[in-house]
């Protein structure tokens, strides 16, 4: 929720402007843009969107958004917070993938109930459930046009940044954590992704190299043949736990 505040606060205008500035050696500015097409419905006869949110100090409406998954290891305890459809997965000592997060999709019963209670609706377009005929996620940072009901709390909005939190005691043999965004999970399930990473680690590669190999494994060889799977943006992080670092 603090990130949502920063998107509309004049106190953070300079920080946002710096993010938009051309990076050194870069090709151009980083713009606040809508999500890629795979998360948004085709234009045409879709129902109208809610009223626009408050504008940024620059006057540009903050219509961008992102998911977030965060993990913290505190002694022998693992804490994971998730909002959206990025995922956290634990690989135990036997290489079994243990889910640590659930995807927040509009069609899930709890998510759908909150969306409707906040005045939104859920539609199914091409087999994909969407918020107000558009967004295929029901929780995210940003996407402020879905957070305009002043009578409700932040966790009750059509789209909310409220995370689900999982707390788990780590076992001595637990091997590594894998955190990745939906571009990975569009291609591989949790176990398949863990298997790719584990194979690389067993071969003596670093965690960074294993994460890179996972992304390479997800890239589409032919976007038409895979119908777009393997073409989305992808980010992955592999974190070795103590048993694997020895």
PDB file of C-alpha atoms in Angstrom:
ATOM      1  CA  UNK A   1       0.000   0.000   0.000  1.00  0.00           C
ATOM      2  CA  UNK A   2       2.920   2.358   0.651  1.00  0.00           C
ATOM      3  CA  UNK A   3       3.986   1.922  -2.974  1.00  0.00           C
ATOM      4  CA  UNK A   4       0.510   2.980  -4.101  1.00  0.00           C
ATOM      5  CA  UNK A   5       0.840   6.128  -2.003  1.00  0.00           C
ATOM      6  CA  UNK A   6       4.160   6.975  -3.640  1.00  0.00           C
ATOM      7  CA  UNK A   7       2.583   6.801  -7.093  1.00  0.00           C
ATOM      8  CA  UNK A   8       0.301   9.759  -6.331  1.00  0.00           C
ATOM      9  CA  UNK A   9       2.317  11.673  -3.749  1.00  0.00           C
ATOM     10  CA  UNK A  10       4.079  14.906  -4.743  1.00  0.00           C
ATOM     11  CA  UNK A  11       6.731  14.026  -2.161  1.00  0.00           C
ATOM     12  CA  UNK A  12       7.925  11.239  -4.456  1.00  0.00           C
ATOM     13  CA  UNK A  13       7.647  13.059  -7.789  1.00  0.00           C
ATOM     14  CA  UNK A  14      11.421  13.469  -8.046  1.00  0.00           C
ATOM     15  CA  UNK A  15      11.960   9.760  -7.433  1.00  0.00           C
ATOM     16  CA  UNK A  16       9.504   8.829 -10.163  1.00  0.00           C
ATOM     17  CA  UNK A  17      11.039  11.361 -12.526  1.00  0.00           C
ATOM     18  CA  UNK A  18      14.477   9.829 -11.931  1.00  0.00           C
ATOM     19  CA  UNK A  19      13.134   6.410 -12.858  1.00  0.00           C
ATOM     20  CA  UNK A  20      11.828   7.859 -16.111  1.00  0.00           C
ATOM     21  CA  UNK A  21      15.154   9.478 -17.034  1.00  0.00           C
ATOM     22  CA  UNK A  22      17.302   7.842 -19.743  1.00  0.00           C
ATOM     23  CA  UNK A  23      19.730   5.367 -18.154  1.00  0.00           C
ATOM     24  CA  UNK A  24      23.426   5.768 -18.854  1.00  0.00           C
ATOM     25  CA  UNK A  25      24.076   4.214 -22.226  1.00  0.00           C
ATOM     26  CA  UNK A  26      20.384   3.375 -22.534  1.00  0.00           C
ATOM     27  CA  UNK A  27      18.163   3.821 -25.537  1.00  0.00           C
ATOM     28  CA  UNK A  28      15.578   6.051 -23.904  1.00  0.00           C
ATOM     29  CA  UNK A  29      13.470   6.848 -20.846  1.00  0.00           C
ATOM     30  CA  UNK A  30      11.693   4.322 -18.700  1.00  0.00           C
ATOM     31  CA  UNK A  31       8.003   5.116 -19.077  1.00  0.00           C
ATOM     32  CA  UNK A  32       5.039   4.240 -16.934  1.00  0.00           C
ATOM     33  CA  UNK A  33       3.134   2.088 -19.391  1.00  0.00           C
ATOM     34  CA  UNK A  34       0.249  -0.376 -19.130  1.00  0.00           C
ATOM     35  CA  UNK A  35       0.901  -4.046 -18.601  1.00  0.00           C
ATOM     36  CA  UNK A  36       1.806  -6.199 -21.613  1.00  0.00           C
ATOM     37  CA  UNK A  37      -1.106  -7.320 -23.791  1.00  0.00           C
ATOM     38  CA  UNK A  38      -1.268 -10.794 -22.273  1.00  0.00           C
ATOM     39  CA  UNK A  39      -2.659  -9.299 -19.061  1.00  0.00           C
ATOM     40  CA  UNK A  40      -5.190  -7.036 -20.713  1.00  0.00           C
ATOM     41  CA  UNK A  41      -8.229  -7.814 -22.790  1.00  0.00           C
ATOM     42  CA  UNK A  42      -8.484  -6.898 -26.465  1.00  0.00           C
ATOM     43  CA  UNK A  43     -10.087  -3.534 -27.182  1.00  0.00           C
ATOM     44  CA  UNK A  44     -13.472  -3.371 -28.820  1.00  0.00           C
ATOM     45  CA  UNK A  45     -16.669  -4.198 -26.976  1.00  0.00           C
ATOM     46  CA  UNK A  46     -15.141  -4.495 -23.488  1.00  0.00           C
ATOM     47  CA  UNK A  47     -17.168  -2.781 -20.723  1.00  0.00           C
ATOM     48  CA  UNK A  48     -15.957   0.726 -19.817  1.00  0.00           C
ATOM     49  CA  UNK A  49     -13.199   1.076 -17.232  1.00  0.00           C
ATOM     50  CA  UNK A  50     -13.798   2.764 -13.847  1.00  0.00           C
ATOM     51  CA  UNK A  51     -13.171   6.525 -13.502  1.00  0.00           C
ATOM     52  CA  UNK A  52      -9.505   7.551 -13.775  1.00  0.00           C
ATOM     53  CA  UNK A  53      -7.420   7.679 -10.583  1.00  0.00           C
ATOM     54  CA  UNK A  54      -5.722  10.750  -9.151  1.00  0.00           C
ATOM     55  CA  UNK A  55      -3.017  12.043 -11.500  1.00  0.00           C
ATOM     56  CA  UNK A  56       0.688  12.007 -10.824  1.00  0.00           C
ATOM     57  CA  UNK A  57       2.291  15.382 -10.169  1.00  0.00           C
ATOM     58  CA  UNK A  58       3.221  15.371 -13.861  1.00  0.00           C
ATOM     59  CA  UNK A  59      -0.458  15.051 -14.771  1.00  0.00           C
ATOM     60  CA  UNK A  60      -0.059  11.537 -16.160  1.00  0.00           C
ATOM     61  CA  UNK A  61      -2.552   8.998 -14.732  1.00  0.00           C
ATOM     62  CA  UNK A  62      -0.743   6.127 -12.971  1.00  0.00           C
ATOM     63  CA  UNK A  63      -2.351   3.256 -14.833  1.00  0.00           C
ATOM     64  CA  UNK A  64       0.639   0.899 -14.655  1.00  0.00           C
ATOM     65  CA  UNK A  65       0.895  -1.933 -12.169  1.00  0.00           C
ATOM     66  CA  UNK A  66       3.024  -4.871 -11.131  1.00  0.00           C
ATOM     67  CA  UNK A  67       2.928  -7.976  -9.010  1.00  0.00           C
ATOM     68  CA  UNK A  68       5.221  -8.621  -6.050  1.00  0.00           C
ATOM     69  CA  UNK A  69       6.506 -11.677  -4.229  1.00  0.00           C
ATOM     70  CA  UNK A  70       8.926 -11.253  -1.321  1.00  0.00           C
ATOM     71  CA  UNK A  71      10.684 -13.796   0.886  1.00  0.00           C
ATOM     72  CA  UNK A  72      12.621 -13.302   4.117  1.00  0.00           C
ATOM     73  CA  UNK A  73      14.552 -15.906   6.081  1.00  0.00           C
ATOM     74  CA  UNK A  74      14.701 -15.144   9.789  1.00  0.00           C
ATOM     75  CA  UNK A  75      16.874 -17.727  11.508  1.00  0.00           C
ATOM     76  CA  UNK A  76      15.016 -20.996  10.785  1.00  0.00           C
ATOM     77  CA  UNK A  77      11.750 -19.375   9.701  1.00  0.00           C
ATOM     78  CA  UNK A  78      10.712 -18.472   6.167  1.00  0.00           C
ATOM     79  CA  UNK A  79       8.208 -15.664   5.566  1.00  0.00           C
ATOM     80  CA  UNK A  80       6.713 -15.118   2.099  1.00  0.00           C
ATOM     81  CA  UNK A  81       4.372 -12.298   1.031  1.00  0.00           C
ATOM     82  CA  UNK A  82       2.654 -12.365  -2.361  1.00  0.00           C
ATOM     83  CA  UNK A  83       0.317 -10.056  -4.281  1.00  0.00           C
ATOM     84  CA  UNK A  84      -0.494 -11.103  -7.833  1.00  0.00           C
ATOM     85  CA  UNK A  85       0.590 -14.103  -9.881  1.00  0.00           C
ATOM     86  CA  UNK A  86       4.318 -14.206  -9.301  1.00  0.00           C
ATOM     87  CA  UNK A  87       5.200 -17.282  -7.260  1.00  0.00           C
ATOM     88  CA  UNK A  88       7.514 -18.437  -4.519  1.00  0.00           C
ATOM     89  CA  UNK A  89       8.508 -22.102  -4.397  1.00  0.00           C
ATOM     90  CA  UNK A  90      10.640 -24.016  -1.915  1.00  0.00           C
ATOM     91  CA  UNK A  91      12.741 -26.977  -3.063  1.00  0.00           C
ATOM     92  CA  UNK A  92      13.003 -29.388  -0.141  1.00  0.00           C
ATOM     93  CA  UNK A  93      15.831 -31.813   0.491  1.00  0.00           C
ATOM     94  CA  UNK A  94      14.356 -34.373  -1.898  1.00  0.00           C
ATOM     95  CA  UNK A  95      13.909 -31.849  -4.708  1.00  0.00           C
ATOM     96  CA  UNK A  96      10.138 -31.667  -4.240  1.00  0.00           C
ATOM     97  CA  UNK A  97       8.566 -28.311  -5.098  1.00  0.00           C
ATOM     98  CA  UNK A  98       6.617 -26.881  -2.147  1.00  0.00           C
ATOM     99  CA  UNK A  99       4.235 -24.031  -3.115  1.00  0.00           C
ATOM    100  CA  UNK A 100       4.583 -20.937  -0.925  1.00  0.00           C
ATOM    101  CA  UNK A 101       2.073 -18.708  -2.722  1.00  0.00           C
ATOM    102  CA  UNK A 102      -1.212 -18.833  -4.593  1.00  0.00           C
ATOM    103  CA  UNK A 103      -1.988 -16.878  -7.754  1.00  0.00           C
ATOM    104  CA  UNK A 104      -4.485 -14.054  -7.277  1.00  0.00           C
ATOM    105  CA  UNK A 105      -6.847 -14.449 -10.205  1.00  0.00           C
ATOM    106  CA  UNK A 106     -10.250 -12.743 -10.599  1.00  0.00           C
ATOM    107  CA  UNK A 107     -12.095 -16.062 -10.899  1.00  0.00           C
ATOM    108  CA  UNK A 108     -10.971 -17.377  -7.498  1.00  0.00           C
ATOM    109  CA  UNK A 109     -13.975 -17.376  -5.109  1.00  0.00           C
ATOM    110  CA  UNK A 110     -12.501 -15.042  -2.493  1.00  0.00           C
ATOM    111  CA  UNK A 111     -11.139 -12.654  -5.098  1.00  0.00           C
ATOM    112  CA  UNK A 112     -14.377 -12.581  -7.078  1.00  0.00           C
ATOM    113  CA  UNK A 113     -16.403 -11.866  -3.934  1.00  0.00           C
ATOM    114  CA  UNK A 114     -14.204  -8.890  -3.042  1.00  0.00           C
ATOM    115  CA  UNK A 115     -14.312  -7.524  -6.608  1.00  0.00           C
ATOM    116  CA  UNK A 116     -18.110  -7.616  -6.725  1.00  0.00           C
ATOM    117  CA  UNK A 117     -18.476  -6.173  -3.212  1.00  0.00           C
ATOM    118  CA  UNK A 118     -16.304  -3.226  -4.289  1.00  0.00           C
ATOM    119  CA  UNK A 119     -18.502  -2.513  -7.307  1.00  0.00           C
ATOM    120  CA  UNK A 120     -16.471  -4.296  -9.969  1.00  0.00           C
ATOM    121  CA  UNK A 121     -17.257  -7.329 -12.092  1.00  0.00           C
ATOM    122  CA  UNK A 122     -15.496 -10.410 -13.406  1.00  0.00           C
ATOM    123  CA  UNK A 123     -15.779 -11.475 -17.040  1.00  0.00           C
ATOM    124  CA  UNK A 124     -14.309 -14.364 -18.983  1.00  0.00           C
ATOM    125  CA  UNK A 125     -12.676 -13.438 -22.287  1.00  0.00           C
ATOM    126  CA  UNK A 126     -11.029 -16.140 -24.351  1.00  0.00           C
ATOM    127  CA  UNK A 127     -11.027 -18.475 -21.362  1.00  0.00           C
ATOM    128  CA  UNK A 128      -9.278 -15.905 -19.129  1.00  0.00           C
ATOM    129  CA  UNK A 129     -11.101 -14.270 -16.199  1.00  0.00           C
ATOM    130  CA  UNK A 130     -10.599 -10.514 -16.037  1.00  0.00           C
ATOM    131  CA  UNK A 131     -11.394  -7.638 -13.693  1.00  0.00           C
ATOM    132  CA  UNK A 132     -13.884  -5.258 -15.334  1.00  0.00           C
ATOM    133  CA  UNK A 133     -13.210  -6.928 -18.666  1.00  0.00           C
ATOM    134  CA  UNK A 134      -9.544  -5.960 -18.602  1.00  0.00           C
ATOM    135  CA  UNK A 135      -7.006  -6.986 -15.970  1.00  0.00           C
ATOM    136  CA  UNK A 136      -6.234 -10.696 -15.542  1.00  0.00           C
ATOM    137  CA  UNK A 137      -4.974 -10.183 -11.980  1.00  0.00           C
ATOM    138  CA  UNK A 138      -6.910  -9.295  -8.860  1.00  0.00           C
ATOM    139  CA  UNK A 139      -4.047  -8.047  -6.665  1.00  0.00           C
ATOM    140  CA  UNK A 140      -1.230  -5.725  -7.654  1.00  0.00           C
ATOM    141  CA  UNK A 141       0.812  -2.689  -6.734  1.00  0.00           C
ATOM    142  CA  UNK A 142      -0.410   0.277  -8.769  1.00  0.00           C
ATOM    143  CA  UNK A 143      -3.349  -0.164 -11.176  1.00  0.00           C
ATOM    144  CA  UNK A 144      -4.874   2.657  -9.150  1.00  0.00           C
ATOM    145  CA  UNK A 145      -7.934   3.015 -11.378  1.00  0.00           C
ATOM    146  CA  UNK A 146      -9.253  -0.100  -9.610  1.00  0.00           C
ATOM    147  CA  UNK A 147      -8.710   1.358  -6.128  1.00  0.00           C
ATOM    148  CA  UNK A 148     -11.115   4.304  -6.184  1.00  0.00           C
ATOM    149  CA  UNK A 149     -13.869   3.266  -3.746  1.00  0.00           C
ATOM    150  CA  UNK A 150     -13.432   5.759  -0.909  1.00  0.00           C
ATOM    151  CA  UNK A 151     -15.946   3.933   1.269  1.00  0.00           C
ATOM    152  CA  UNK A 152     -13.768   0.813   1.497  1.00  0.00           C
ATOM    153  CA  UNK A 153     -10.423  -0.068   3.021  1.00  0.00           C
ATOM    154  CA  UNK A 154      -7.394  -0.736   0.874  1.00  0.00           C
ATOM    155  CA  UNK A 155      -7.732  -4.482   1.287  1.00  0.00           C
ATOM    156  CA  UNK A 156     -11.343  -4.303   0.080  1.00  0.00           C
ATOM    157  CA  UNK A 157     -10.796  -2.550  -3.268  1.00  0.00           C
ATOM    158  CA  UNK A 158     -11.553  -4.100  -6.676  1.00  0.00           C
ATOM    159  CA  UNK A 159      -7.812  -4.663  -7.017  1.00  0.00           C
ATOM    160  CA  UNK A 160      -5.707  -4.567  -3.861  1.00  0.00           C
ATOM    161  CA  UNK A 161      -2.019  -4.667  -3.013  1.00  0.00           C
ATOM    162  CA  UNK A 162      -2.821  -6.577   0.180  1.00  0.00           C
ATOM    163  CA  UNK A 163      -0.484  -9.607   0.230  1.00  0.00           C
ATOM    164  CA  UNK A 164      -1.121 -13.119   1.431  1.00  0.00           C
ATOM    165  CA  UNK A 165       1.575 -14.087   3.929  1.00  0.00           C
ATOM    166  CA  UNK A 166       2.906 -17.615   4.485  1.00  0.00           C
ATOM    167  CA  UNK A 167       5.132 -18.501   7.436  1.00  0.00           C
ATOM    168  CA  UNK A 168       6.965 -21.812   7.363  1.00  0.00           C
ATOM    169  CA  UNK A 169       9.622 -23.411   9.533  1.00  0.00           C
ATOM    170  CA  UNK A 170      12.618 -24.426   7.439  1.00  0.00           C
ATOM    171  CA  UNK A 171      13.762 -28.059   7.639  1.00  0.00           C
ATOM    172  CA  UNK A 172      17.488 -28.844   7.811  1.00  0.00           C
ATOM    173  CA  UNK A 173      17.529 -30.324   4.304  1.00  0.00           C
ATOM    174  CA  UNK A 174      15.601 -27.581   2.480  1.00  0.00           C
ATOM    175  CA  UNK A 175      17.693 -26.681  -0.553  1.00  0.00           C
ATOM    176  CA  UNK A 176      16.668 -23.417  -2.216  1.00  0.00           C
ATOM    177  CA  UNK A 177      13.956 -20.874  -2.889  1.00  0.00           C
ATOM    178  CA  UNK A 178      12.737 -19.955  -6.340  1.00  0.00           C
ATOM    179  CA  UNK A 179      10.905 -16.669  -6.882  1.00  0.00           C
ATOM    180  CA  UNK A 180       9.710 -15.881 -10.402  1.00  0.00           C
ATOM    181  CA  UNK A 181       7.085 -13.903 -12.272  1.00  0.00           C
ATOM    182  CA  UNK A 182       4.308 -15.278 -14.456  1.00  0.00           C
ATOM    183  CA  UNK A 183       6.348 -15.433 -17.657  1.00  0.00           C
ATOM    184  CA  UNK A 184       8.055 -18.481 -16.161  1.00  0.00           C
ATOM    185  CA  UNK A 185       4.877 -20.094 -14.834  1.00  0.00           C
ATOM    186  CA  UNK A 186       3.127 -19.705 -18.186  1.00  0.00           C
ATOM    187  CA  UNK A 187       5.598 -22.298 -19.477  1.00  0.00           C
ATOM    188  CA  UNK A 188       6.624 -24.523 -16.559  1.00  0.00           C
ATOM    189  CA  UNK A 189       4.815 -25.712 -13.477  1.00  0.00           C
ATOM    190  CA  UNK A 190       6.463 -25.469 -10.067  1.00  0.00           C
ATOM    191  CA  UNK A 191       8.022 -28.927 -10.094  1.00  0.00           C
ATOM    192  CA  UNK A 192       9.399 -28.616 -13.610  1.00  0.00           C
ATOM    193  CA  UNK A 193      10.996 -25.273 -12.737  1.00  0.00           C
ATOM    194  CA  UNK A 194      12.571 -26.697  -9.578  1.00  0.00           C
ATOM    195  CA  UNK A 195      13.895 -29.647 -11.583  1.00  0.00           C
ATOM    196  CA  UNK A 196      15.640 -27.320 -14.066  1.00  0.00           C
ATOM    197  CA  UNK A 197      17.288 -25.325 -11.285  1.00  0.00           C
ATOM    198  CA  UNK A 198      18.258 -28.381  -9.260  1.00  0.00           C
ATOM    199  CA  UNK A 199      19.892 -30.058 -12.257  1.00  0.00           C
ATOM    200  CA  UNK A 200      22.097 -27.013 -12.808  1.00  0.00           C
ATOM    201  CA  UNK A 201      23.012 -26.688  -9.152  1.00  0.00           C
ATOM    202  CA  UNK A 202      23.880 -30.394  -8.987  1.00  0.00           C
ATOM    203  CA  UNK A 203      26.198 -29.803 -11.948  1.00  0.00           C
ATOM    204  CA  UNK A 204      28.099 -27.222  -9.901  1.00  0.00           C
ATOM    205  CA  UNK A 205      26.646 -24.067 -11.423  1.00  0.00           C
ATOM    206  CA  UNK A 206      25.950 -20.952  -9.375  1.00  0.00           C
ATOM    207  CA  UNK A 207      22.479 -19.858  -8.316  1.00  0.00           C
ATOM    208  CA  UNK A 208      22.624 -17.020 -10.868  1.00  0.00           C
ATOM    209  CA  UNK A 209      23.571 -19.417 -13.665  1.00  0.00           C
ATOM    210  CA  UNK A 210      20.780 -21.786 -12.656  1.00  0.00           C
ATOM    211  CA  UNK A 211      18.265 -18.928 -12.754  1.00  0.00           C
ATOM    212  CA  UNK A 212      19.524 -17.912 -16.208  1.00  0.00           C
ATOM    213  CA  UNK A 213      19.183 -21.497 -17.424  1.00  0.00           C
ATOM    214  CA  UNK A 214      15.601 -21.549 -16.168  1.00  0.00           C
ATOM    215  CA  UNK A 215      14.746 -18.439 -18.173  1.00  0.00           C
ATOM    216  CA  UNK A 216      16.435 -19.864 -21.265  1.00  0.00           C
ATOM    217  CA  UNK A 217      14.366 -23.032 -20.873  1.00  0.00           C
ATOM    218  CA  UNK A 218      11.176 -20.941 -20.870  1.00  0.00           C
ATOM    219  CA  UNK A 219      11.895 -18.894 -23.997  1.00  0.00           C
ATOM    220  CA  UNK A 220       9.610 -19.724 -26.898  1.00  0.00           C
ATOM    221  CA  UNK A 221      11.351 -21.164 -29.975  1.00  0.00           C
ATOM    222  CA  UNK A 222       8.338 -20.157 -32.075  1.00  0.00           C
ATOM    223  CA  UNK A 223       5.792 -17.670 -30.654  1.00  0.00           C
ATOM    224  CA  UNK A 224       3.109 -18.764 -33.119  1.00  0.00           C
ATOM    225  CA  UNK A 225       3.514 -22.423 -32.230  1.00  0.00           C
ATOM    226  CA  UNK A 226       3.430 -21.737 -28.484  1.00  0.00           C
ATOM    227  CA  UNK A 227       0.614 -19.180 -28.851  1.00  0.00           C
ATOM    228  CA  UNK A 228       2.628 -16.577 -26.980  1.00  0.00           C
ATOM    229  CA  UNK A 229       3.787 -18.766 -24.090  1.00  0.00           C
ATOM    230  CA  UNK A 230       7.450 -18.082 -23.482  1.00  0.00           C
ATOM    231  CA  UNK A 231       7.256 -14.527 -24.860  1.00  0.00           C
ATOM    232  CA  UNK A 232       6.254 -12.653 -21.711  1.00  0.00           C
ATOM    233  CA  UNK A 233       8.727 -10.761 -19.547  1.00  0.00           C
ATOM    234  CA  UNK A 234      10.531 -13.132 -17.161  1.00  0.00           C
ATOM    235  CA  UNK A 235      12.359 -12.603 -13.890  1.00  0.00           C
ATOM    236  CA  UNK A 236      13.674 -15.367 -11.635  1.00  0.00           C
ATOM    237  CA  UNK A 237      15.686 -15.429  -8.422  1.00  0.00           C
ATOM    238  CA  UNK A 238      17.287 -18.532  -6.902  1.00  0.00           C
ATOM    239  CA  UNK A 239      18.241 -18.320  -3.222  1.00  0.00           C
ATOM    240  CA  UNK A 240      20.393 -21.092  -1.770  1.00  0.00           C
ATOM    241  CA  UNK A 241      19.505 -22.173   1.752  1.00  0.00           C
ATOM    242  CA  UNK A 242      22.164 -23.233   4.285  1.00  0.00           C
ATOM    243  CA  UNK A 243      22.051 -26.940   3.425  1.00  0.00           C
ATOM    244  CA  UNK A 244      22.863 -26.125  -0.213  1.00  0.00           C
ATOM    245  CA  UNK A 245      25.582 -23.587   0.568  1.00  0.00           C
ATOM    246  CA  UNK A 246      27.768 -26.075   2.431  1.00  0.00           C
TER     247      UNK A 246
END
